[in-house]
Coordinates of C-alpha atoms and ligand atoms in Angstrom, one line a residue:
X158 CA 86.0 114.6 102.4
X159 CA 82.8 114.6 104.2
X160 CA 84.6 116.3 107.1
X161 CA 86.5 119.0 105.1
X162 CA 82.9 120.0 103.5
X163 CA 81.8 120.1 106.9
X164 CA 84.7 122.2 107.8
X165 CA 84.0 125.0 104.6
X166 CA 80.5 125.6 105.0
X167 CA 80.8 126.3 108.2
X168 CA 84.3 128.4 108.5
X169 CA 84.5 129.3 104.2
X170 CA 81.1 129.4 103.3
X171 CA 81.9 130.9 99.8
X172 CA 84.7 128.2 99.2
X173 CA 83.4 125.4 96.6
X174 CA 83.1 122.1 98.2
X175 CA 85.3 119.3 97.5
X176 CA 84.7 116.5 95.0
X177 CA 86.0 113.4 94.9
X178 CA 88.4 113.7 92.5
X179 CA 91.8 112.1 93.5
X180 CA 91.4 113.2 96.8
X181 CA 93.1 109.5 97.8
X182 CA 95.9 110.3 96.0
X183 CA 96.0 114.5 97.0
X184 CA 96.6 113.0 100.5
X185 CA 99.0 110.1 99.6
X186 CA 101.2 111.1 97.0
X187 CA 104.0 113.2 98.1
X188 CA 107.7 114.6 96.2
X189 CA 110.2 112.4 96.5
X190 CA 111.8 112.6 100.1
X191 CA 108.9 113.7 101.7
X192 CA 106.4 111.7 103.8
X193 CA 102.4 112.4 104.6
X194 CA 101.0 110.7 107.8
X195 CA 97.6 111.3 108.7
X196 CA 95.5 110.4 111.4
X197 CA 91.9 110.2 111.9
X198 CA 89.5 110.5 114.9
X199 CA 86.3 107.9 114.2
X200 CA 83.4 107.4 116.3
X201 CA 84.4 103.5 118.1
X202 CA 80.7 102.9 118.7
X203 CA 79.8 101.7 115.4
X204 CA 79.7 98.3 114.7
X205 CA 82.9 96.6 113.4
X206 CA 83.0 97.1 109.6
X207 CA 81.5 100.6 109.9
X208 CA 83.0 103.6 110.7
X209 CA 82.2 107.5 110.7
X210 CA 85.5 109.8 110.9
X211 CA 84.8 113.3 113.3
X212 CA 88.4 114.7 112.7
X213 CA 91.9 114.4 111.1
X214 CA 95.2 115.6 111.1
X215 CA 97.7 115.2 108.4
X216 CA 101.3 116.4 108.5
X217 CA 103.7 116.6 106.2
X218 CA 107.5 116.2 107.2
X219 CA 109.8 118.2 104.7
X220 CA 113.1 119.2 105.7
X221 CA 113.1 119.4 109.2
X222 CA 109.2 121.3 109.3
X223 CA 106.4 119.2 109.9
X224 CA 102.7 121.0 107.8
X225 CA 99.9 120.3 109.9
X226 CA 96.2 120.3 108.7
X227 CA 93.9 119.5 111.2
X228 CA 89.8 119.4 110.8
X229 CA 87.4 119.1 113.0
X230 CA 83.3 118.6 112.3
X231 CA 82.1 121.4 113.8
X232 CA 79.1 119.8 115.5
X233 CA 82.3 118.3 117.6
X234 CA 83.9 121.4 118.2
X235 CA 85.5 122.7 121.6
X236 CA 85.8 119.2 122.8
X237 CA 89.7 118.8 122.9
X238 CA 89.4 116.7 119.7
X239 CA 92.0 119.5 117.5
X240 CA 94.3 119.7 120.3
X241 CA 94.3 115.8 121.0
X242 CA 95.1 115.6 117.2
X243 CA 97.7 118.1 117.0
X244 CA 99.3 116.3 119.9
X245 CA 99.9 113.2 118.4
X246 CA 101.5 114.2 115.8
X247 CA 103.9 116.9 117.4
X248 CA 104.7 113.3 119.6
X249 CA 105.2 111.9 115.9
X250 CA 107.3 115.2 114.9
X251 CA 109.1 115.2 118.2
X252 CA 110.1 111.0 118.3
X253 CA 111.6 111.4 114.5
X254 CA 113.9 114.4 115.3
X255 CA 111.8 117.1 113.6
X256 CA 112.5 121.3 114.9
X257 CA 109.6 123.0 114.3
X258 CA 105.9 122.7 113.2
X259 CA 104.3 125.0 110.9
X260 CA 100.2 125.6 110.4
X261 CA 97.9 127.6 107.5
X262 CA 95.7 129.7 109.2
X263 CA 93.0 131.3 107.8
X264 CA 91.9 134.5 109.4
X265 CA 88.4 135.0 110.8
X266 CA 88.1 131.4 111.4
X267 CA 88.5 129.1 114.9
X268 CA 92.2 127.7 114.2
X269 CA 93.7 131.6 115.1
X270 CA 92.0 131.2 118.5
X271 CA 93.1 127.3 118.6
X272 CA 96.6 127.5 117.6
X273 CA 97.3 130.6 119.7
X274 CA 95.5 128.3 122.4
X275 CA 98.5 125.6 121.9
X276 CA 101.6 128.4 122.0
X277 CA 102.1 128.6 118.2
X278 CA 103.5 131.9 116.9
X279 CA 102.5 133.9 114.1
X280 CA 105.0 134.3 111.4
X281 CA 103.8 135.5 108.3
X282 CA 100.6 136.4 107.1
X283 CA 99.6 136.7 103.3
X284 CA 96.2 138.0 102.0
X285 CA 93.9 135.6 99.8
X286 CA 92.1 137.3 97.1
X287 CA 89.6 135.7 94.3
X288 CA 88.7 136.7 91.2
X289 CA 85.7 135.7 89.6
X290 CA 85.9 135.0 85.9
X291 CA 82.3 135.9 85.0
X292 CA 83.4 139.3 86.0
X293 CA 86.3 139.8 84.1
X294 CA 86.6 142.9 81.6
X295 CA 88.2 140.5 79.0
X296 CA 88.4 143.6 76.5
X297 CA 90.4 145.4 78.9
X298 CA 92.7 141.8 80.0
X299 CA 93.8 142.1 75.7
X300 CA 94.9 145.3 76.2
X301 CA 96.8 144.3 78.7
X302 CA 98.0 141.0 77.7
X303 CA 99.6 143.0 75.1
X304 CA 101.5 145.5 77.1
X305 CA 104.3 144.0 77.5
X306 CA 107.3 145.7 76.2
X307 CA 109.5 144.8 73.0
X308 CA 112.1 142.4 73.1
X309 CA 110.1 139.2 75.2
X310 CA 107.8 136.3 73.8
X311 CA 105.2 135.1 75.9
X312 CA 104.8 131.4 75.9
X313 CA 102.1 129.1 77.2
X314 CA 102.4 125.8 78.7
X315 CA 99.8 123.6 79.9
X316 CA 101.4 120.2 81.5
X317 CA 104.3 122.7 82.6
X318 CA 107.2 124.0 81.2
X319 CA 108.9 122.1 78.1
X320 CA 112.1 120.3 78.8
X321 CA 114.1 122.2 77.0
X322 CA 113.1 125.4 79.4
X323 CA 114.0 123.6 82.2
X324 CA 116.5 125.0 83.4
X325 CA 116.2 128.6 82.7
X326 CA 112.7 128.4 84.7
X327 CA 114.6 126.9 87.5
X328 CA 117.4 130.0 87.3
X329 CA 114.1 132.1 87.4
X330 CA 112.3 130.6 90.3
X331 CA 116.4 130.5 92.2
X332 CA 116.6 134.3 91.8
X333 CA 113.2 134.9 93.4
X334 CA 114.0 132.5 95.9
X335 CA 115.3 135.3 98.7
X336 CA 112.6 137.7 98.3
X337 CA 110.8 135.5 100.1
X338 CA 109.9 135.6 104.4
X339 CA 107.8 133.1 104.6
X340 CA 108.2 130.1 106.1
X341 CA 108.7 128.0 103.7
X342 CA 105.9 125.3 103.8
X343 CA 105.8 125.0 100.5
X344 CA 109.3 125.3 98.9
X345 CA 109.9 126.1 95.8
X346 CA 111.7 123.9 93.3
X347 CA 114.4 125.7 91.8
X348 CA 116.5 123.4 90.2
X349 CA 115.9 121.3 87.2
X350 CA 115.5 117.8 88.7
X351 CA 113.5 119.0 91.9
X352 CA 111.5 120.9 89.2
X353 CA 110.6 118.1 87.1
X354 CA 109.5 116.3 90.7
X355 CA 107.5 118.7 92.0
X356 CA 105.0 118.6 88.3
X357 CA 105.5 115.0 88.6
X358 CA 104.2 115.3 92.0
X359 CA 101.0 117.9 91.5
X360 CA 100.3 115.4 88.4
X361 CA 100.2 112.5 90.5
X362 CA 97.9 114.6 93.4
X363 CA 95.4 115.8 90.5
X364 CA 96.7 118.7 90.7
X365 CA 96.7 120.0 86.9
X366 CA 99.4 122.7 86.2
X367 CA 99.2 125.6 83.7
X368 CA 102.6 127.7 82.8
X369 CA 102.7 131.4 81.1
X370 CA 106.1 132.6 80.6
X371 CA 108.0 135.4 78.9
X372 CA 111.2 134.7 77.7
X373 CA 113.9 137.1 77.0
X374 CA 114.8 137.6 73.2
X375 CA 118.3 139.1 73.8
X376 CA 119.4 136.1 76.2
X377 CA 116.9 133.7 75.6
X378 CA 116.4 133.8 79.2
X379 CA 112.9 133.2 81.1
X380 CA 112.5 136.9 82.6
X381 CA 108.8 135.8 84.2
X382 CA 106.5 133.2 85.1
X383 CA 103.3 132.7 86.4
X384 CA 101.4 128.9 87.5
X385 CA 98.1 127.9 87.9
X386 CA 97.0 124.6 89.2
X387 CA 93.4 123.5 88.6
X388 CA 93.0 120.4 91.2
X389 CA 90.8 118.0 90.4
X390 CA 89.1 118.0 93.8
X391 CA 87.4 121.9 93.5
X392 CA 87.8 122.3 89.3
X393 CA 85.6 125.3 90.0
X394 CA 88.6 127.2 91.5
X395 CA 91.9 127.2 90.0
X396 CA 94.9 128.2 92.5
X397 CA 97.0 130.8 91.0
X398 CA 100.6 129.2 92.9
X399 CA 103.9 131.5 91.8
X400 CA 104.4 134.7 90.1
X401 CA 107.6 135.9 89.4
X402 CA 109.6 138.4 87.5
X403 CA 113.4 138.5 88.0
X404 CA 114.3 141.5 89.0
X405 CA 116.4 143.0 86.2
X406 CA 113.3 142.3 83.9
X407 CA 110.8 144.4 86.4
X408 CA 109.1 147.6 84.9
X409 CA 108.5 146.1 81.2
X410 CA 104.9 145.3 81.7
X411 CA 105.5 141.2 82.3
X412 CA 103.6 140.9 85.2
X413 CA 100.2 141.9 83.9
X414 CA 101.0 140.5 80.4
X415 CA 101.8 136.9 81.8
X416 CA 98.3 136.8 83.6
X417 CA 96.6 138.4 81.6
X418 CA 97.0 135.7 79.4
X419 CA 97.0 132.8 81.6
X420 CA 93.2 133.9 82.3
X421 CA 92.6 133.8 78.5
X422 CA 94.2 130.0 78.3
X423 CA 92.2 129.0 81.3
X424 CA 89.1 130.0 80.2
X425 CA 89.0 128.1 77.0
X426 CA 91.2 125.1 78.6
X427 CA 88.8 124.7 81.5
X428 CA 85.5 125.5 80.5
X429 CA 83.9 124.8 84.2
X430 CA 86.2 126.9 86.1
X431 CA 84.5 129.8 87.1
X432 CA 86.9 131.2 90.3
X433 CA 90.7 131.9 90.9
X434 CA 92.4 131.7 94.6
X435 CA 95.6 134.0 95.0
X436 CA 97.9 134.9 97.7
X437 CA 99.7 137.7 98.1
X438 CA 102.4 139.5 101.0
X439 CA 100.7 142.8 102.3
X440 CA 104.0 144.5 101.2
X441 CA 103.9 143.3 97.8
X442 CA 102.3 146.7 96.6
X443 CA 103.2 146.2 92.6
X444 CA 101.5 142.5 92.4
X445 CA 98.5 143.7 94.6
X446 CA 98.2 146.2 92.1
X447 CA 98.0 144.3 88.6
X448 CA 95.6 141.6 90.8
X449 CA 93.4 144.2 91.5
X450 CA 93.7 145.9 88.1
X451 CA 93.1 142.1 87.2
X452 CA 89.8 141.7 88.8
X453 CA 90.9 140.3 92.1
X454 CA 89.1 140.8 95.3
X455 CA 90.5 141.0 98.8
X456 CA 88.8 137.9 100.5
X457 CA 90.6 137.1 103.8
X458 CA 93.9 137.1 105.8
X459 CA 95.9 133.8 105.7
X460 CA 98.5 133.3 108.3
X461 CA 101.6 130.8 108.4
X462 CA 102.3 130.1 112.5
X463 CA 104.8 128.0 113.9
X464 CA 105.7 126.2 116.8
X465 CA 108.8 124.7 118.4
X466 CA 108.5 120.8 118.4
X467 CA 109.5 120.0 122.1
X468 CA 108.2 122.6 123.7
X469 CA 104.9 121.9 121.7
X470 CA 105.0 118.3 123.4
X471 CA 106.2 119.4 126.3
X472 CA 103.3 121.9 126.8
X473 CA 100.7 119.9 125.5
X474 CA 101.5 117.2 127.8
X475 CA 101.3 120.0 131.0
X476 CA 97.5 120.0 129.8
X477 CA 96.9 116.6 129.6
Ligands
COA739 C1 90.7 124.8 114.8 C2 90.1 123.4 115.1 C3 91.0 122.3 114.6 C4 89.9 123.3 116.6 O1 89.4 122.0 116.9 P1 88.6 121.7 118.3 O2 88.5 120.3 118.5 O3 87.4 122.6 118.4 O4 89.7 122.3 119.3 P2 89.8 122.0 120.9 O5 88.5 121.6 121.5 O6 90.9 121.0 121.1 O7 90.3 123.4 121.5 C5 91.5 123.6 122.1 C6 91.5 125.1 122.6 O8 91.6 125.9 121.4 C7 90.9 127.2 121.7 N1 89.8 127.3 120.8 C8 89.4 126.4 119.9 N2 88.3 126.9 119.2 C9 88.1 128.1 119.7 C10 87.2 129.1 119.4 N3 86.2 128.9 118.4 N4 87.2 130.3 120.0 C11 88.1 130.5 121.0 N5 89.1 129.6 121.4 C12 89.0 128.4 120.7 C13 90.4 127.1 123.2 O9 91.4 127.6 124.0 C14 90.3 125.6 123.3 O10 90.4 125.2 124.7 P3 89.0 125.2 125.6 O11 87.9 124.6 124.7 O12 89.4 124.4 126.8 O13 88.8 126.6 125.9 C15 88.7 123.3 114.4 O14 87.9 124.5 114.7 C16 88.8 123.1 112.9 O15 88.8 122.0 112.4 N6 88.8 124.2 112.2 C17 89.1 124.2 110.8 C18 90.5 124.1 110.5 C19 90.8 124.5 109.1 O16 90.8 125.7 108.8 N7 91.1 123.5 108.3 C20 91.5 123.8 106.9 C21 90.4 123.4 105.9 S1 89.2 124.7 105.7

């Protein structure tokens, strides 16, 4: 944890530090089927017993991806620590049969210059934007909140959806599925079972879900939702995951309605949050609207690149 805050002052300065709030089991606990393995660079002239950690990788091997997240102190910068890191686990990736590795980067910071350094390609880039809550016209968020056509209920669900929503939030989260072009680092679950895993899973990482939907009167159908996780390791600032309306349902107001209100919830269900993180595609023009109309702010580019396993080895073994 030490490290990581290390890392954000230096390349996030405005990003709240971490706590220690389950940050054991953020790392460890994965959904079912997945694996974590993490290394860690330490400094091997301490006496035994003692130990000081400079760097670490993690990756996470889902389907046939492996998600790298590599920090490195930045007083131990440009030293070949990040690219020794990311070698060992591309060997890792590469000896358990894995394609292709994928990487968060975040714009304006060393990792575009280091992974472009090791051959990775970008593939997708998303912008993040915050909103701050002290700042929010909450007269003008009512308005809103209640501008959603006739003919849907809004529901809100801390804990995630009830059981008996199930599955028409997995149809929901299905039909959004192929508007996506990203890489797909983080899946989305969108059937029931993998559904019920994957809040399982962000209980068991501290990871604290909150679910607004609007549900369809006619068809009893769930026509939009919208998640926020508040993790236990920055409670300051919530992570605003999903948004989605199916597309029959678009034009009726649910987008704004459905955050509108989450912001209300949150701010009496989690009194010390003050910030919310979002990420949004540069094309999505209608959802980078209702942010903004929201209170969101443009903060900074956030990239997705990716590699090819073998030739990752094999070129990182040329420079060795
Ligand atoms: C990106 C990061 C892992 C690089 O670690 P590192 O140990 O400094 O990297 P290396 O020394 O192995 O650098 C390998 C190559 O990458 C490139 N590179 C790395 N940092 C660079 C920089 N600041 N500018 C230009 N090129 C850079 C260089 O080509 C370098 O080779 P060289 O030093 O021989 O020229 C490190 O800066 C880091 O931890 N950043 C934070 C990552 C992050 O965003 N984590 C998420 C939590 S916020």
């Amino acid at each position: 944890m030490e490290t990581l805050n290390a890392v954000l002052a230096v390349d996030l300065p405005n990003d709240p530090p971490w706590q220690d709030g389950q940050v054991r089991e953020y790392l460890a606990e994965t959904m079912p089927g997945e694996r974590r393995i993490s290394w860690v660079a330490e400094d091997d002239r301490l006496p035994e017993g003692e130990s000081e950690i400079f760097a670490h990788v993690s990756m996470l091997l889902l389907g046939d991806i492996g998600v790298l997240e590599v920090s490195v102190r930045p007083a131990l910068r440009r030293r070949g620590l990040g690219r020794q890191l990311v070698a060992v686990a591309a060997r890792r990736a590469y000896l358990e049969g894995f394609s292709s590795i994928g990487v968060e980067a975040i714009g304006g910071t060393p990792a575009i210059a280091f992974y472009e350094s090791l051959g990775f390609e970008r593939e997708y880039v998303e912008t993040r934007s915050v909103l701050t809550l002290s700042t929010v016209d909450w007269p003008a968020l009512t308005e809103m909140a209640g501008g959603i056509a006739p003919g849907y209920r809004v529901e809100y669900h801390p804990g995630g959806p009830p059981e008996t929503l199930l599955e028409a939030y997995a149809q929901a989260k299905l039909e959004a599925q192929d508007d996506d072009g990203d890489l797909d680092l983080a899946p989305r679950s969108s059937d029931p079972q993998r559904l019920r895993d994957s809040l399982d899973t962000l209980h068991r990482r501290g990871l604290k879900p909150y679910i607004v939907l609007a549900t369809h009167d006619a068809t009893g159908v769930v026509a939009g939702l919208t998640e926020v996780v508040v993790p236990a390791q920055h409670p300051e600032r919530a992570d605003q995951y999903d948004t989605i309306v199916v597309r029959s349902h678009r034009g009726y107001g649910i987008d704004r309605a459905i955050k509108a209100r989450m912001l209300f919830e949150l701010r009496s269900a989690e009194p010390g949050l003050r910030e919310v993180q979002t990420w949004n595609a540069h094309d999505n023009e209608s959802m980078l609207k209702v942010n903004a109309e929201l209170g969101y702010q443009p903060d900074r580019d956030w990239y997705e690149y990716g590699a090819d396993v073998a030739q990752l080895v094999q070129s990182l073994e040329a420079i060795d």
